[in-house]
Amino acid sequence: MNIFSRTTAAALLMVVAMTGQQAMAADAKGNYIVRGVGARPCSDFLKAVGGTAEDVRPFLSWMDGYLSGLNALQAQTYDVAPFTSAAVIGQMVRNYCNLQPSFRFETAVLELMKVLGPYRVPVQSQLVEVTVGDANAALRQSTLMWMQQKMKEQGFFKGTPDGLYGAGTKDALVAYQKANKIAETGVPDSTTLAHFIQKETGAKKP
């Protein structure tokens, strides 16, 4: 059974355009050691994704630790990823691994973080949890504020961006989701956030 839900998979069909660059390393030749499952090839991760939750768990656990390290070492960063769920980030890494199965898992995670860099959470921000019917989401207040601002610029949101979830934000999200053929949940879920980022990165491409 695939650990990633059908909704998450649909949310993150955005193809991550990566450069394939290696990270800067400590020695003069640009080499560095990667410990644990991060050193394994993307093909191993893809195989695990096709298996059980137990198969995938070591990769996601390693990734959580790696991202925590990036949070601690990267300036002006509270969280390097705007997504709070490891499963969601893992799905995005899977998209990259599908493109570069011979790359090591660590490289896929790092390159994804480069793409998500402009959308990281720079300072500590309250976690906002939203449930509407069967739909739910958890994201940082600063991320929701960014989504509100983008919806305001596009004419969907009429209020003042504040990172708080209310009737105005729900209505704006439903309108945005409808206009972009996303499930009309009224929830700032991973599907909708991924769409915002996809439009942003697409707009920045030459």
Coordinates of C-alpha atoms in Angstrom, one line a residue:
M1 CA 0.0 0.0 0.0
N2 CA 1.3 3.4 -0.9
I3 CA 1.8 5.6 2.2
F4 CA 0.9 8.8 0.3
S5 CA -2.8 9.5 0.0
R6 CA -4.6 10.0 -3.3
T7 CA -5.3 13.6 -2.4
T8 CA -1.6 14.3 -1.6
A9 CA -0.5 12.7 -4.8
A10 CA -3.0 14.9 -6.8
A11 CA -1.9 17.9 -4.8
L12 CA 1.7 17.7 -5.8
L13 CA 1.7 16.7 -9.4
M14 CA 3.7 19.9 -10.0
V15 CA 6.9 18.9 -11.6
V16 CA 9.8 20.3 -9.7
A17 CA 12.3 21.9 -12.1
M18 CA 15.7 21.1 -10.6
T19 CA 19.2 21.9 -11.7
G20 CA 20.8 18.7 -10.4
Q21 CA 23.6 20.7 -8.7
Q22 CA 25.4 19.1 -5.8
A23 CA 25.4 20.9 -2.5
M24 CA 28.4 22.9 -1.4
A25 CA 30.7 20.6 0.6
A26 CA 33.4 21.0 3.2
D27 CA 36.5 19.6 1.4
A28 CA 38.4 21.2 -1.4
K29 CA 37.1 18.8 -4.0
G30 CA 33.5 19.4 -3.1
N31 CA 33.0 16.0 -1.5
Y32 CA 31.2 15.2 1.7
I33 CA 29.8 12.1 3.5
V34 CA 26.1 11.5 3.8
R35 CA 25.1 9.2 6.6
G36 CA 22.1 6.8 6.8
V37 CA 19.4 6.3 4.2
G38 CA 20.1 9.8 2.7
A39 CA 23.1 8.2 0.9
R40 CA 20.8 5.7 -0.9
P41 CA 19.7 6.3 -4.5
C42 CA 16.4 7.8 -5.3
S43 CA 15.5 4.4 -6.9
D44 CA 15.5 2.9 -3.4
F45 CA 13.1 5.5 -2.2
L46 CA 10.8 5.0 -5.2
K47 CA 10.8 1.3 -4.4
A48 CA 9.9 2.0 -0.8
V49 CA 7.0 4.3 -1.8
G50 CA 5.6 1.4 -3.8
G51 CA 5.7 -0.8 -0.6
T52 CA 4.4 -0.2 2.9
A53 CA 4.4 2.6 5.4
E54 CA 7.2 0.7 7.2
D55 CA 9.3 0.8 4.0
V56 CA 9.0 4.5 3.7
R57 CA 9.3 5.5 7.3
P58 CA 13.2 5.4 7.5
F59 CA 13.4 7.8 4.5
L60 CA 10.8 10.2 6.0
S61 CA 12.5 10.1 9.5
W62 CA 15.9 10.8 7.9
M63 CA 14.4 13.6 5.9
D64 CA 12.8 15.2 9.0
G65 CA 16.2 15.2 10.8
Y66 CA 17.9 16.6 7.7
L67 CA 15.4 19.4 7.4
S68 CA 15.7 20.2 11.1
G69 CA 19.5 20.6 10.5
L70 CA 18.8 23.0 7.6
N71 CA 16.4 24.9 9.9
A72 CA 19.2 25.3 12.5
L73 CA 21.9 26.3 10.0
Q74 CA 20.2 28.4 7.5
A75 CA 19.9 32.1 8.2
Q76 CA 16.4 33.7 8.6
T77 CA 14.7 30.4 8.6
Y78 CA 12.3 28.9 11.1
D79 CA 11.1 26.1 8.7
V80 CA 12.7 25.5 5.3
A81 CA 9.4 24.1 4.0
P82 CA 6.0 25.7 3.9
F83 CA 4.4 22.3 4.2
T84 CA 4.1 20.9 7.7
S85 CA 3.5 17.2 6.7
A86 CA 6.5 15.0 6.1
A87 CA 4.3 12.9 3.8
V88 CA 3.6 15.9 1.6
I89 CA 7.2 16.9 1.4
G90 CA 8.1 13.2 0.7
Q91 CA 5.6 13.2 -2.2
M92 CA 7.4 16.2 -3.7
V93 CA 10.7 14.5 -3.3
R94 CA 9.2 11.5 -5.1
N95 CA 8.4 13.7 -8.1
Y96 CA 12.1 14.7 -8.3
C97 CA 13.3 11.1 -7.8
N98 CA 11.1 10.1 -10.7
L99 CA 13.1 12.5 -12.9
Q100 CA 16.5 11.6 -11.4
P101 CA 16.3 8.0 -10.0
S102 CA 20.1 7.6 -9.9
F103 CA 20.6 10.6 -7.6
R104 CA 21.0 10.0 -3.9
F105 CA 18.0 10.7 -1.7
E106 CA 19.8 13.5 0.1
T107 CA 20.3 15.4 -3.2
A108 CA 16.6 15.2 -4.0
V109 CA 15.7 16.6 -0.7
L110 CA 18.2 19.4 -0.8
E111 CA 17.3 20.4 -4.4
L112 CA 13.6 20.5 -3.5
M113 CA 14.4 22.9 -0.6
K114 CA 16.2 25.2 -3.1
V115 CA 13.0 25.4 -5.1
L116 CA 10.9 26.0 -2.0
G117 CA 13.4 28.5 -0.6
P118 CA 11.3 31.6 -1.4
Y119 CA 8.3 30.1 0.4
R120 CA 10.1 29.0 3.6
V121 CA 8.8 30.2 7.0
P122 CA 11.4 32.8 8.0
V123 CA 10.4 33.4 11.7
Q124 CA 8.4 31.4 14.2
S125 CA 4.8 31.4 13.3
Q126 CA 1.6 30.0 14.9
L127 CA 0.3 26.8 13.5
V128 CA -3.2 27.2 12.0
E129 CA -5.4 24.1 11.9
V130 CA -8.5 24.1 9.7
T131 CA -11.2 21.5 9.4
V132 CA -14.2 21.8 7.1
G133 CA -16.3 18.7 6.8
D134 CA -13.9 15.8 5.9
A135 CA -11.2 18.2 4.7
N136 CA -8.4 19.5 7.0
A137 CA -5.1 21.3 6.8
A138 CA -2.4 22.5 9.1
L139 CA -0.1 25.3 8.1
R140 CA 1.8 28.3 9.5
Q141 CA 0.0 31.6 10.0
S142 CA 2.6 33.3 7.9
T143 CA 2.0 30.9 5.0
L144 CA -1.8 31.4 5.2
M145 CA -1.2 35.2 5.2
W146 CA 0.9 34.8 2.0
M147 CA -2.0 32.8 0.4
Q148 CA -4.4 35.5 1.5
Q149 CA -2.2 38.2 -0.1
K150 CA -2.0 36.2 -3.4
M151 CA -5.7 35.7 -3.4
K152 CA -6.2 39.4 -2.7
E153 CA -4.0 40.3 -5.7
Q154 CA -6.1 38.1 -7.9
G155 CA -9.4 39.5 -6.6
F156 CA -10.5 36.5 -4.6
F157 CA -9.9 37.8 -1.1
K158 CA -11.5 41.1 0.0
G159 CA -10.2 41.3 3.6
T160 CA -6.8 42.3 5.1
P161 CA -4.3 39.4 5.0
D162 CA -3.7 38.4 8.7
G163 CA -3.1 34.7 8.6
L164 CA -6.3 34.0 10.4
Y165 CA -8.9 31.6 9.0
G166 CA -12.5 32.9 8.9
A167 CA -15.5 33.1 6.6
G168 CA -13.8 35.5 4.2
T169 CA -10.8 33.3 3.8
K170 CA -13.0 30.2 3.3
D171 CA -15.1 31.9 0.6
A172 CA -11.9 33.2 -1.1
L173 CA -10.4 29.7 -1.1
V174 CA -13.6 28.2 -2.5
A175 CA -13.6 30.8 -5.3
Y176 CA -9.9 30.2 -6.0
Q177 CA -10.2 26.5 -6.0
K178 CA -13.2 26.6 -8.3
A179 CA -11.4 28.9 -10.7
N180 CA -8.4 26.6 -10.8
K181 CA -10.3 23.3 -10.9
I182 CA -9.2 22.2 -7.5
A183 CA -11.5 20.4 -5.1
E184 CA -13.7 23.1 -3.5
T185 CA -13.0 22.4 0.1
G186 CA -12.5 26.0 1.3
V187 CA -9.5 24.6 3.2
P188 CA -5.9 25.8 2.6
D189 CA -4.7 22.3 2.1
S190 CA -1.6 21.0 0.4
T191 CA -3.3 20.8 -3.0
T192 CA -4.1 24.5 -2.9
L193 CA -0.8 25.6 -1.5
A194 CA 1.1 23.5 -4.1
H195 CA -1.0 25.2 -6.8
F196 CA -0.1 28.7 -5.5
I197 CA 3.6 27.8 -5.5
Q198 CA 3.4 26.2 -9.0
K199 CA 1.9 29.4 -10.4
E200 CA 4.6 31.4 -8.7
T201 CA 7.5 29.3 -10.0
G202 CA 5.9 29.1 -13.4
A203 CA 5.6 32.8 -13.6
K204 CA 9.3 33.2 -12.8
K205 CA 10.5 30.9 -15.6
P206 CA 12.0 32.6 -18.6

